[in-house]
Tab-separated table of C-alpha atoms in Angstrom:
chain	number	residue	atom	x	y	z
A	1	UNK	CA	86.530	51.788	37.954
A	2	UNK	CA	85.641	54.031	34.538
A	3	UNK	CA	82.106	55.091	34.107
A	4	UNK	CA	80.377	57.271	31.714
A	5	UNK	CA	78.563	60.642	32.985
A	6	UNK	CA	75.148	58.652	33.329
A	7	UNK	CA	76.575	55.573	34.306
A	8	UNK	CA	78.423	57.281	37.259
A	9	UNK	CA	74.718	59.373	37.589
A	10	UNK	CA	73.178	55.802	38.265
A	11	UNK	CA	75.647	54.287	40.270
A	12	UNK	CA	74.764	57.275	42.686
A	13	UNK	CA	71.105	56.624	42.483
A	14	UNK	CA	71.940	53.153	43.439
A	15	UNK	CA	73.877	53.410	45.968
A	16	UNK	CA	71.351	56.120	47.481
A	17	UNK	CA	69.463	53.366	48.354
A	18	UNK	CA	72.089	52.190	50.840
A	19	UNK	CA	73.647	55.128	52.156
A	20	UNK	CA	72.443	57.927	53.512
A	21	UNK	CA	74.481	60.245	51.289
A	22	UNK	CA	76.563	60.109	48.151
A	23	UNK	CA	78.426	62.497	46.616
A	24	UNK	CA	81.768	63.152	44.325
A	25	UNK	CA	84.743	65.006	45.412
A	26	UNK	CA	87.634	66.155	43.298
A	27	UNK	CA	90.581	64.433	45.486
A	28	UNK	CA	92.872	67.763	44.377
A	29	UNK	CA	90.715	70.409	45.905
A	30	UNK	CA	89.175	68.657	48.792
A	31	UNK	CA	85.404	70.303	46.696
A	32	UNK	CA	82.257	68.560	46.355
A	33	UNK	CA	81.208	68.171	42.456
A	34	UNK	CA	77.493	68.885	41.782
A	35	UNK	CA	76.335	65.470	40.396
A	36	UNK	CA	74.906	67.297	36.937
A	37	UNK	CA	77.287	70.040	36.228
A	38	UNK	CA	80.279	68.179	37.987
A	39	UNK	CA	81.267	71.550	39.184
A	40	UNK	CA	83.088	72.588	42.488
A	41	UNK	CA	81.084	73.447	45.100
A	42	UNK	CA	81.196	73.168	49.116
A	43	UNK	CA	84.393	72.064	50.512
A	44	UNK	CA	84.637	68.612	52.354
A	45	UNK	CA	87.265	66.803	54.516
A	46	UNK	CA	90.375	66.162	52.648
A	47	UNK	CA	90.582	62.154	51.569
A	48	UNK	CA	92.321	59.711	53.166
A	49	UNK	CA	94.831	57.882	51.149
A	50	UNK	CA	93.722	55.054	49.296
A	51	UNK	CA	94.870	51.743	49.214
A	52	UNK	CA	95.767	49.988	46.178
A	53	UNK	CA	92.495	48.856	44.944
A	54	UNK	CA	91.392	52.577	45.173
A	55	UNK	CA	89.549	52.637	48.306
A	56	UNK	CA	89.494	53.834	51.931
A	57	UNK	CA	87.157	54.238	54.774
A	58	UNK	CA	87.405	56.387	57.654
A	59	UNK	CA	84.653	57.729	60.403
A	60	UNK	CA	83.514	61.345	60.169
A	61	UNK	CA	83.971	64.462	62.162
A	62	UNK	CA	81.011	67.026	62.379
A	63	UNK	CA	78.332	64.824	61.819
A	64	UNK	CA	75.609	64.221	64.161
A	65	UNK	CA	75.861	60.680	66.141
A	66	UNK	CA	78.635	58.725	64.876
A	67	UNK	CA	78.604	58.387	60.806
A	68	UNK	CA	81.688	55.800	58.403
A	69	UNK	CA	82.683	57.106	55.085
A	70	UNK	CA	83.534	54.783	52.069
A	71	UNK	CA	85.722	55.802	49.507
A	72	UNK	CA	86.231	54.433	45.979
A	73	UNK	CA	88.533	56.074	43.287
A	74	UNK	CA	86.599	56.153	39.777
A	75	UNK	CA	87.234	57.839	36.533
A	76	UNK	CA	84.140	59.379	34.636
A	77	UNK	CA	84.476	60.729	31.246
A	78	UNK	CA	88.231	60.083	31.652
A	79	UNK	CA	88.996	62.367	34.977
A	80	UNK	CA	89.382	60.860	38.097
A	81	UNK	CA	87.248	61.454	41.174
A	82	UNK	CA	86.446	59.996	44.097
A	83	UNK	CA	83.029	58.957	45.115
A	84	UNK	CA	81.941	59.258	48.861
A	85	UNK	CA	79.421	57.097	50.830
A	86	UNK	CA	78.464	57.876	53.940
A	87	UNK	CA	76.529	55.575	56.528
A	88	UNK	CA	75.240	57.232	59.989
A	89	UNK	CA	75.199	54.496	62.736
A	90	UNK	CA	72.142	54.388	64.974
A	91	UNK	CA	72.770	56.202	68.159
A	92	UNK	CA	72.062	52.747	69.789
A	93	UNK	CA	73.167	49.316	68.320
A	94	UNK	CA	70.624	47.135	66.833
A	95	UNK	CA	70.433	44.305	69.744
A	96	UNK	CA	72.973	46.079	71.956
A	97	UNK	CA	75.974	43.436	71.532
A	98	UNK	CA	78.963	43.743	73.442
A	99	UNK	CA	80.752	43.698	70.061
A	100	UNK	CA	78.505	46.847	68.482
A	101	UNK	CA	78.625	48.886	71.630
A	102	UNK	CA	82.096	48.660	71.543
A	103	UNK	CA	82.719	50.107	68.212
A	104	UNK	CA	80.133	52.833	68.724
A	105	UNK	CA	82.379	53.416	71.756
A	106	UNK	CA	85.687	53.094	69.274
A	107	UNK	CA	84.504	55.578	66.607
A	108	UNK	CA	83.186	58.308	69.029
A	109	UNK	CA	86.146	58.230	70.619
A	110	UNK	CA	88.292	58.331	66.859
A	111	UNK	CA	85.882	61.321	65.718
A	112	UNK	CA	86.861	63.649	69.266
A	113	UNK	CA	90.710	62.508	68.510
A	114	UNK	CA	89.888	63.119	64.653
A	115	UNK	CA	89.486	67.276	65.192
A	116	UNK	CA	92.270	67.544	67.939
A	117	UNK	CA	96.337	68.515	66.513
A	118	UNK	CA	98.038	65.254	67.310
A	119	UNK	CA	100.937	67.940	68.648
A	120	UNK	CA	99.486	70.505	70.727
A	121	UNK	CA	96.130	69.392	71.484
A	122	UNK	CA	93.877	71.885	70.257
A	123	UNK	CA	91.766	71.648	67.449
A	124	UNK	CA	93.063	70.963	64.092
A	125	UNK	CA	92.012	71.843	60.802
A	126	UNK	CA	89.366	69.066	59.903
A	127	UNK	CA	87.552	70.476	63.131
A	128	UNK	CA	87.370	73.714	61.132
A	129	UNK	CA	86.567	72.301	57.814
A	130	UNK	CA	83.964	69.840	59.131
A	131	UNK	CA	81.763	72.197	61.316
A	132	UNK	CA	83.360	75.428	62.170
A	133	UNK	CA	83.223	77.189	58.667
A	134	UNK	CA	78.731	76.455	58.684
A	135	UNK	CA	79.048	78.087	62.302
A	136	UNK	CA	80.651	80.996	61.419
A	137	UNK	CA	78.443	81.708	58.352
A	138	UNK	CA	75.423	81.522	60.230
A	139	UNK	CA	76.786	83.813	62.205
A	140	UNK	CA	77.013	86.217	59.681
A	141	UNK	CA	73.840	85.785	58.204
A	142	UNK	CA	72.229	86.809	61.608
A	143	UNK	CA	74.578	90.150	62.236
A	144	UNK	CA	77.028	88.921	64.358
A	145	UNK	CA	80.439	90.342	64.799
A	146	UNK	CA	83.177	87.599	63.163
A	147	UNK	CA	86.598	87.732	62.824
A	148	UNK	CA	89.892	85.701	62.577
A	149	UNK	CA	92.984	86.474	63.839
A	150	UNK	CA	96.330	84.385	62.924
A	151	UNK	CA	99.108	83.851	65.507
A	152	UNK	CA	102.664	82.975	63.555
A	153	UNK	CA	105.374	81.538	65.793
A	154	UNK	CA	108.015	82.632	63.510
A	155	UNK	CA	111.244	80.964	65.152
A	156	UNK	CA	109.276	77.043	64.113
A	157	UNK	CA	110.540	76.757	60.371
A	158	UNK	CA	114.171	77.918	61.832
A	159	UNK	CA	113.946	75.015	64.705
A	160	UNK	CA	112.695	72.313	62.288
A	161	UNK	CA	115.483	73.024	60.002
A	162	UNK	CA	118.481	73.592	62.570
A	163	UNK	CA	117.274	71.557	66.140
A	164	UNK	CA	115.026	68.878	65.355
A	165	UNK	CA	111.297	68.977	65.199
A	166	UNK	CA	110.964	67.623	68.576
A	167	UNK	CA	112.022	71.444	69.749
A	168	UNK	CA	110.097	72.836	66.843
A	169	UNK	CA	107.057	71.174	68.661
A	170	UNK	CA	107.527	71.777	71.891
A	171	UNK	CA	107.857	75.755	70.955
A	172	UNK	CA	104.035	75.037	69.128
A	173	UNK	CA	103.255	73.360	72.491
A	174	UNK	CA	103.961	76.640	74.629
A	175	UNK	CA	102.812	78.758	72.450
A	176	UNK	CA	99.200	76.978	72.103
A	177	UNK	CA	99.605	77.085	75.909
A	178	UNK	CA	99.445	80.685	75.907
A	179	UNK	CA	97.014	81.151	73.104
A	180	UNK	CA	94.532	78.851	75.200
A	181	UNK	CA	94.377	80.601	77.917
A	182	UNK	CA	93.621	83.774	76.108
A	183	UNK	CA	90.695	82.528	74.726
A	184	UNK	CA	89.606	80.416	77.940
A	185	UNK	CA	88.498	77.029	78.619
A	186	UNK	CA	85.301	77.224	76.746
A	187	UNK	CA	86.176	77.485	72.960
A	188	UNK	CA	82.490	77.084	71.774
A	189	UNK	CA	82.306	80.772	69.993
A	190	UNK	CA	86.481	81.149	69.732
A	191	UNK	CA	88.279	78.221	68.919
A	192	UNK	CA	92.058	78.036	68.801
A	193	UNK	CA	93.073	75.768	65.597
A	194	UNK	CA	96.502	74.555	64.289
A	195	UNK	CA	97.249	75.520	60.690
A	196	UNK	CA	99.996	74.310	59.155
A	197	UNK	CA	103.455	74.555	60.684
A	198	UNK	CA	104.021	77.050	62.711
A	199	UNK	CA	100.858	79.163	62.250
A	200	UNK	CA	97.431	78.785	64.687
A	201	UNK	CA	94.320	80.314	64.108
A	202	UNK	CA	91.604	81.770	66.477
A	203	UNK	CA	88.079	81.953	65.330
A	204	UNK	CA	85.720	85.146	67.181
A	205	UNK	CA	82.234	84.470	66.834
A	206	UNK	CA	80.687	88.130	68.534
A	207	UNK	CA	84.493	89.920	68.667
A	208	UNK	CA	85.854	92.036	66.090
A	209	UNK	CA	89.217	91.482	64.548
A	210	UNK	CA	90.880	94.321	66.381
A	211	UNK	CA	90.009	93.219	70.004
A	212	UNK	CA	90.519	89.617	69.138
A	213	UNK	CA	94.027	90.577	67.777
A	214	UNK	CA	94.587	92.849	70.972
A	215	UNK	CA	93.818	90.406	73.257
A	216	UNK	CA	96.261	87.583	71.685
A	217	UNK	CA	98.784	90.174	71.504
A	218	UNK	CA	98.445	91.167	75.390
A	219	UNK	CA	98.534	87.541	76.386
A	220	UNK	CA	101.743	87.040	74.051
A	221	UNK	CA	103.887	89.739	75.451
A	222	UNK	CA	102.567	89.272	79.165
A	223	UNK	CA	103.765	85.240	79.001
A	224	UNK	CA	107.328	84.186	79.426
A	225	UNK	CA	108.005	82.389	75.659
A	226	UNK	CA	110.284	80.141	76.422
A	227	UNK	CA	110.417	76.231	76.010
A	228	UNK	CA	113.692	73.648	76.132
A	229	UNK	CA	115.287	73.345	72.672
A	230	UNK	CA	117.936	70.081	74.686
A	231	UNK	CA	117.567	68.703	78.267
A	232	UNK	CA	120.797	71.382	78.668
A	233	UNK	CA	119.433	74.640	76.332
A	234	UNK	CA	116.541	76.976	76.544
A	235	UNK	CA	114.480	79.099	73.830
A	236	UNK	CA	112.789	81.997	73.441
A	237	UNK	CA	109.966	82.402	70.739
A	238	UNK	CA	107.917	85.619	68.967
A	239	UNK	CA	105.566	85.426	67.469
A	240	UNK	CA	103.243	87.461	64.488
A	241	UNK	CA	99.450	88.227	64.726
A	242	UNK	CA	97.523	89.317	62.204
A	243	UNK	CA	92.986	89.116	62.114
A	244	UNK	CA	90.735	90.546	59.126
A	245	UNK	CA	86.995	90.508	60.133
A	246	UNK	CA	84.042	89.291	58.425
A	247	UNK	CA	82.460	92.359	57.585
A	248	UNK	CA	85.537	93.651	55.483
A	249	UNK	CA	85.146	90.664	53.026
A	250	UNK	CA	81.886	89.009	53.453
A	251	UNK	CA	82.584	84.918	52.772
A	252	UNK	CA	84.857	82.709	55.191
A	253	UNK	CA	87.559	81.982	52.132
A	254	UNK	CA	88.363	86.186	51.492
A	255	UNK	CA	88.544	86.865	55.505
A	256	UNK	CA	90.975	84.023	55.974
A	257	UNK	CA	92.957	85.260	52.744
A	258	UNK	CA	92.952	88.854	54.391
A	259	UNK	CA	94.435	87.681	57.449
A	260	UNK	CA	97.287	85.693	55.958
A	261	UNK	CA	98.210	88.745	53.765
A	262	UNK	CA	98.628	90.607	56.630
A	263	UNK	CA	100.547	88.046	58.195
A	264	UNK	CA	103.270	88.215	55.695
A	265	UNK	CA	103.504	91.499	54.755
């Protein structure tokens, strides 16, 4: 659907009047457009792929109660975006059907599976995206320590490409095994999060980057590393850590971008 600037401005307004919020996202970037500069600005939940009339739906993590997103793909001024409509369900079914209860049932339990790495279990990046990232810089703003520290399990690329990915995740699966332990059962202030491939990430809320780092390294080298590559073969993994704190960069983005580069060099 092709709008004009003010004719995608009123569609918003009118659809405001259904919805509790709508918004525009640039579909590259994963950003949330202002609606009068149609400018980046906070990053949102990547979006789900579209069907072929342009549109998708999907419920969301990090909201409070159980919320549905709608998503339409429109053009405005000749660039494409997509615009985002979200409902929040009541916390208790109008009526209390069997039938509504039940789906409020079905999408709490899709939003808990939503932030959890299909793999390994722990928490994946829409789980840091959706409500980590405002945690953290609240943190911040009242003086507490932060810091990240990245864990690379640097034998995964090498099993995808010369086992099978089966063994590639089952070396991810002991190695998040180790790395959740280290930060304990209760993840509320230090969460352990699945990047891509081969590469997790803890969050420290109150810890600087040097302990955190110390403390995945101890747990690393005091675990035994290995996981079955066949029913008949055995492996042995290593793995990289690297953490950058908070107060050496000052926003969420640079820290993470500090960590990596110390990752790979």
């Amino acid at each position: 659907m092709e709008y004009t600037r003010s004719q995608l401005t009123e569609q918003i307004a009118n659809l405001s009047r259904l919805f509790d919020e709508v918004f525009v996202v640039d579909a590259a970037t994963s950003r949330r457009l202002d609606q009068d500069t149609m400018q980046p600005t906070d990053t949102v939940e990547p979006i789900p792929d579209l069907d072929e009339r342009g549109r998708a739906w999907r419920p969301l993590y990090g909201q409070e109660g159980n919320a549905t997103a709608l998503y339409w793909s429109v053009v405005a001024d000749h660039r494409p975006y997509v615009l985002v409509a979200v409902y929040r369900l009541p916390d208790q079914p109008n009526g209390s059907t069997r039938e509504a209860a039940a789906l409020s049932r079905m999408l709490t339990q899709c939003r808990s599976e939503m932030c959890r790495d299909y793999v390994t279990g722990v928490y994946n990046r829409s789980f840091l995206d959706a409500e980590f990232r405002t945690r953290v810089a609240q943190a911040a703003a009242a003086g507490q320590p932060v810091s990240v520290a990245l864990v690379r399990v640097n034998e995964y690329a090498r099993l995808c490409r010369t086992e099978s990915v089966a063994a590639a995740d089952r070396c991810l699966t002991t190695a998040a095994g180790i790395l959740s332990l280290a930060v304990g059962p209760e993840q509320e202030n230090t969460p352990l999060v699945r990047l891509e491939d081969g590469v997790f990430l803890v969050v420290g809320i109150g810890t600087n980057g040097h302990a955190l780092e110390s403390k995945l390294r101890d747990a690393m080298d005091s675990a035994r590393r290995t996981f079955s590559i066949t029913l008949a073969r055995r492996g042995e993994f290593t793995a990289t850590i690297s953490s950058a704190d908070w107060a050496e960069t000052g926003s969420w983005d640079w820290m993470l971008s500090l960590a990596e580069q110390r990752l790979s060099s």
